[in-house]
Each structure stands twice: as structure tokens, then as C-alpha cells.
Amino acid sequence: MAGTIAIKNGYVYDPLNEIDGEIMDIFIKDGKVVTQLSSADMKDVKEIDAKGKTVMPGGVDSHSHVAGAKVNTGRMMRPEDHYKHYQKRTPLTHSGTGYTVPSVYLGGYEYSKMGYTTVFEAAVPPMEARHTHEEMRSTPMLDMGGYLVLGNNWFLMRYLKEGDVDKAAAYISWMMKTHKTYGIKCVNPGGVENWGWGENVGALDQANIHFEVTPEDMIKSLSELNEKLGIPMPVHLHANNLGHPGCWEITRDSLKIPKSVKAKPNTDVEWAETKRNAKRHESVYLTHCQFNAFGGTSWRDFESGVKGITDYVNSNDHVVMDSGCVPFGDATVMTGDGPAIHDLYVLTGHKWSNTDVECECGSGVLPFEYLKSNPIHSSQWAMGLEVLLYVKDAWKSIMTTDSPNGGPFTKYPQVIAWLMSNKAREDTFAECHKWAQDRTGLGGETREMTLNEIAILTRANPARTIGMSYRKGTLGVGADGDVAIYNIDPKKLEVNDYESIIRGFENAAYTIKAGEVVSQMGEIVAIPEKNTFYTDIAVDADDEKSMLADVKKWFKYYTIGFDRYPTPEKYLANPTPIQVNAEK
Amino acid sequence: MADVILKPIGNFDLTVEAEVVTPDNFAGKTADEIGKVLVWQGPAEYPLTDFFTVEGNGGSSAEDTTIIVDGDVPRVKRIGQQMTAGKILIKGSAGMHVGSGMEGGEIIVEGDAESWAGMEMKGGSIHIKGNTKDHVGCAYRGSWKGMTGGRITVDGDAVSQVGGGLSGGEIIINGNVKHFCGIRISSGLIVVKGNAVRTVGAEMTGGTIVVGGCIERFTPGFELVDIESDLKFNDIECPGEYKKFTGDYAIPQKGKGTLYVSCDNNECL
């Protein structure tokens, strides 16, 4: 029976239900988790013996770059990323190439092999939404959604300058529906707009050139609007000055801005059973903290500034963040932060690409290699791990590599090994530049994460943070039947033998999506149906009408016609709107 | 020493991808087994015997194995790719990518070689007695690191992009080259005995380039620092007087590269 499965005797980790390695059975019927199966169901159910194995909800990546214009630019400008890394087609799967920026098919398969079932594309420029959805539609195995880039949008900056909050709210809700996106992304607020004139912004109270809006205005207004509209996830913030020595201070100060904003996600969905409160209470979601946590004043006295940020996070409850770990090796840097990419070009001399997305945002792409022998890179490696290890409560952090910025998502198993094993970290310290030891505090950190904490960082918390835990990141009754079973026996696990951790997480023994086994020990065995999530926000019709009049009037400055602007539903695989009730 | 002789017979209307033709692969195999090794031609795989007659068994190890390709094979690509030891003698012309990524051993091409000879080579030696085309010892498209070790010698001419992205090893071209010789090199040595057209050493950040002939159009980002005579790099001798330049100063990574240009043939510099 399709979507019906019984997983027997595994060590189950379901942090949202406070299940920490208990031996139990998980039953899935018609793609959803149920308490038990009737004897009629049991007759032709697929039974999986998970004895001696680790069972977790399917992995959820709340921040990855896997689809859209900048990812595609990364593929095009890096032929060398493809010619050694390829996979032949099989009767079931497509061929594919690419290491740091795999083709869409390969990307889907590789996530699935690691036990992931849900991935959110973290930056969708409005004008490129159609392209992004086309690529997401072609990415197999994964349920997906995208965050709309709004931190330098002309309409928003104009409405905020004029103080017209209602129109701004109407604009955001219309844009979410129009581009079928899920949440708000805010990249280098104010700075990317200035980059159109070769400038950036360096301080939170620095107004940008033509709109005279400061980063502080932008962060404050976007987070307030986010909650006013009841969007499921907090504003996904990429802070200003990213990648500059000393940027940790502006990052911490940015986090203070939405402190008084109360989280009010207001979605019209049915919630799976969970013991913990599965709703978010944070008003800001800081992205790739490591890149925002540089200390010192120049590259000469560069040091980790992570502690400054994690101290703040530890003592405040309105912040959640993802790490942006650096696992060494090849990467492709891609971001909506155009000026940051230019700085990297000046630093490295590598080829780079830069785009201005008309009245909306910008972006840049640059190939990169993180070397153990490089003092800065080795410090960044340590800092990415510091971010996760210094935050006392795992429910405030999420493990990512900002794939492919810090490194490709296929390195997650390696990052997990560093988090779980002191020895793994010590061995890497021995191989890399001494700055990692001297300029960061990772060497003094002895925390070794448990499998339960890993389950929080890689599925439960990303799902909860972005408001998807009503069906993802948990094995509570009513949740999606997405399960990852790893060949790791928690009773026999020896963390000093970290290679076994890497092996275990690299190829899930089983990846189950909606009750169907889709990949088994690194081999794709079925191509599941997939869903694309977006928020559908109801707002006042009059506000929408007057806002649309403004937008249409300005559309003459766009290079595409107004009718060509929206992304119709046919560009989405199984479009799944999430009804959101805006505050009236 | 065991010799395996491959005599071309086949129809090479589509090029053949022969990366399996290496001493590493042939060692320990009989002539029969070697004949059954599969190669790609277009979208299909065929046994080697469709294209060559095979005589002689492989040696016990790669070191003990010599492969002799007895004839012209300009449409057979990737001979000796990633080989680590042993010897390949091509008694004629070789196709593209001969010895690309090779790590050790020796390849001798008695005729000409097509483009990409010794691409991203790591060690060993390639000797091309005729001419060759573009991308000798170069980085793959888009890649930053070309050849990292070993030596390529070309008795005749090469065309463009000789040693692009070179980060180790030596390339000696006894004839002429055209454009972008030594573009983006960071280490290693390129010696061109003949002439070059333009953009020699563009964007170089390290390493050494010697041009014995005339450079038609000199790259602007270089500074004259000295005049030296009778250069010697281990066993490679470059007699005569040379103007020594450093560069390329046109890029953010201030160049620490060295470019020697013959005084006699470049009086205008």
C-alpha cells in the first residue's frame, strides 16, 4: 500500500516530542504518521527492521542555495566544477554534474541520500522567481519553498520613507502570492541598493543614497510587517558589513532592533502532535552567523567575534540563527550581497559575476576554495563550529554551510562529525593553520553534541523556525511520513571513531518520504511526488488596490511587462499555499 | 620490460576516448584481455580490438609496461591519461588530451599532438617531437590550477594558452607560440625558444617565463628590473642576454612573476 510503512525497533530521535533515543516503532499510513496500523493495514505493509539504527524525522534544510538565477550563474561560470564530478543516468534517475553547484536533479538525489526531504531556497529575487520555480520544480525528491528578497526593494523603501505601513503590508502580501514564495529575506539592507552606485552602507544609522532609508529602518519595519502579516517564519536576516573584519558588532546591534517585536505567526494549518511548543517565538532569524561574526579591525588582527553574538543570543529569546559552517575545500560564493562579492574579488583576484535586479535587489557569484593552510579560512572553519557549540540551547541554532557559500551541503556529515567529536576537531586543528587555534576559542570548547542535539540542529529546529513543524521535522501523529534511518547504533557509537559518524550520515540506510522508501544506502529507489510551499496572505482589498496602482505606474521602468511579472501556479510542482491571516 | 604494440586498423570517423590506454591499466593483462578493454566512441562502447591489433602482454607492473602505438592516431583522445608509471611511445601523431593529468612515467609522441597535451599534469614527462596545438599543460576550462609538476617538451611549435595557470613543473617549447602563453601562472617554468605573439605572462602572480624570440605585442603590466645573461634552470640552458621583467602589475595580486625576454630579438622593449 503506497505511503504505508512500519519502522520497527529503531532508536528514535524526535526532539519536538522529547523522544531521545527510545526504542520504538513508527507507523505511517497514507503518507502521514499514525499511532498504529490496523491488522488489515498490517497485512501488506512494508516493514523495515531498524534494530540497532538511528531513526530521525526527514532532514530539513532551512537555508540552502539550490535553484534560481545565481545558482545557475554559478554552474555556468564553473565548468571545472562539473567535469570531474558527474553521475550517469540510471533507468530511474537523470544524469547530473557539479560538485559545489550540482545540476538540479543531482542536487535532489544528493540531499535525499543524506536523509533530507525538505529544502528551502534562501534567496529568490522577485524578477527571477519564475526561473527559481522552474528549477525547484525539476529538483526531485524534495519538498521546497523560497524566501523572497525584499531588503532593498524600491517600493518598500519608498513606502517606508513615506510611512505608509498599510501599503507596504499590501505590497509584501501581494508579492508573496505573485511570486509564490514563503518568507522574507533581507540581505544587506540599504547596502545592495547603494551598490548600484558603487557604494555600500557601513553603519545601521546610515541612510542610503536615494531613498534615505537606514538599515535600522529596514530591519525594524520588515520584522514588524512580517508579524503584522502573520508570516510563518521570522525575517531571514543577512546583516550589513558581512565578511569585513569587525562585523560582529553591527550584527549584534542588528539583532537588537527587532527585540521588542512579538512573534505572531498566524497560519491556517493542522498541527501534528508535539510535546514541545512547535510554534516559533523568535522575531529574527539570523542567517550564516559565521560570515557575520568577524572580529578584529583588519585581516592582520582578524579574530573570531562569534562569542559577542552567541552571548547575545544566549541571553535573549527573540533570535534564532543558522551557522554557515566552513568545511574546507571547494565552494562557490553566491549571495544577494553584491558589494560583498566585489570585496572578495579584490581579495582573491578570482573571476566574479555581478547582477543588478532592476528595482529589487542585486547579487554576485565567485568561485572559492577554503584552504586549511590559510589563516583566515582555518579561523572561519573554527568559527562556524563555535556558532553551534557556544549556543547553549540547541533550539536557537541550525546547522548549515550556507551551501554552497561555506561549502556544499554534501559536507553536512563532516560538520556533524566535528560537532559530535572532540577528536575530530583536534585532528583538524593539527592539520590547519595555527590561527584557528590562536584567534578563535574553539580549542577550549569541549562540548560534544548528542544525536538528539544533531536532530534538533538538522530537522526539528529548522522546521520549527520556518513554521513548517506542523508537518515537518517531527514524527508526531499527523506529521508527514518523512523519516531518515541511519546506520548508527547509539549504544555502540564511539565518537572518537568519527569516520563512522561521517559514513553513517553520508548515506542514510533508508530515506522515507511520505511513507515511501525513496533512497536506500546511497541509491535512489523511487522518485516521490513533491510539494512547493508558499504563503497566501489575506489583506485589505482597498490597500491592495491603491498599492497596485503605484506598482503599475512604476512598472514602465521595468524591462518586463506587468502581465509577465507573476509566476503562475503551473510553474510549481504541487503548489501548496499556506493560508495566513493578517492582523486586521 | 614488456611491450604492448597497438597497431591502428579501425575506423576513427568519430573520435575514440582511450583513457584506458595506460601502462597502469595494461599491467598484468594478456594481449587478449587488453583487446577486450572497452573504449567509448560517440555514444557506444567497443572493445579495443575494433580499432587496434594488439600484440604482446602487459608487464607485471606499470613500471614494466611499455605501450607502443604503431601509427598515426590523431583521432584517439586521452592516451596516457592519469598514468602513474611506465612508458608510452606513439610512432605518429596523437589526439587531444594526451597525458592529461598524468602523474608519472613517460610519453613520447614522434609526430604531432592535438590540443590539451599534458592538461593539469602532475608529474612524469611528455616529449612531443612534432608540433602541438593549444592548451599545452594548461588548466581545464574555468579551473585555476594548470600543470603542477613534471616536464613537457615540444620540439616544434605550440599555439595558444601554453601553460595557462601553471603552478609547478616545466614546459619547454623549442618552436614558436601564439597568444596567452603562461596566462595566470603562479609557479613553475615556461621556456619558449621561438617567438610569441602577445599577452605573454598576462595576470601572472609567480613563476618564470623565458622567451628567446620576439614578442610581437608586449603585455603592459610589467616592469623592467635588470638584464641577465646565460640563464640556467637546472639542466635547461638559455644562452644570450635577457631583459628581466616582473609582473603582472595589472591585477590586484601584485605580481611576483618573472619574465625574461631576449635582448637581441626585442630591441624596442
XYZ file of C-alpha atoms in Angstrom, chain A residues 36-37 47 71 92 95 103 112 157 183 187 202 231 268 271 303-304 308 322 345 367 371 383 451 467 485 492 577 579:
29
model
C -0.808 2.303 14.909
C -1.893 0.357 11.875
C 8.088 -3.384 7.264
C 22.873 29.209 -8.749
C 15.172 5.774 -12.675
C 22.377 12.153 -15.165
C 22.546 20.383 -11.509
C 17.900 12.516 -0.409
C 11.871 51.625 0.717
C 9.051 34.133 3.700
C 20.151 40.965 2.503
C 28.731 50.823 6.855
C 4.116 35.062 8.063
C -4.281 28.224 8.994
C -0.653 20.794 13.547
C 39.880 37.024 15.046
C 36.639 35.295 15.911
C 29.918 38.520 21.052
C 21.943 29.261 11.248
C 37.100 39.674 -5.824
C 34.319 30.581 -7.089
C 42.248 26.056 2.467
C 34.075 29.993 13.927
C 22.431 12.624 18.465
C 6.875 27.395 10.702
C 17.128 5.901 9.163
C 27.715 1.344 20.265
C -0.424 27.583 -0.471
C -3.199 30.413 4.310
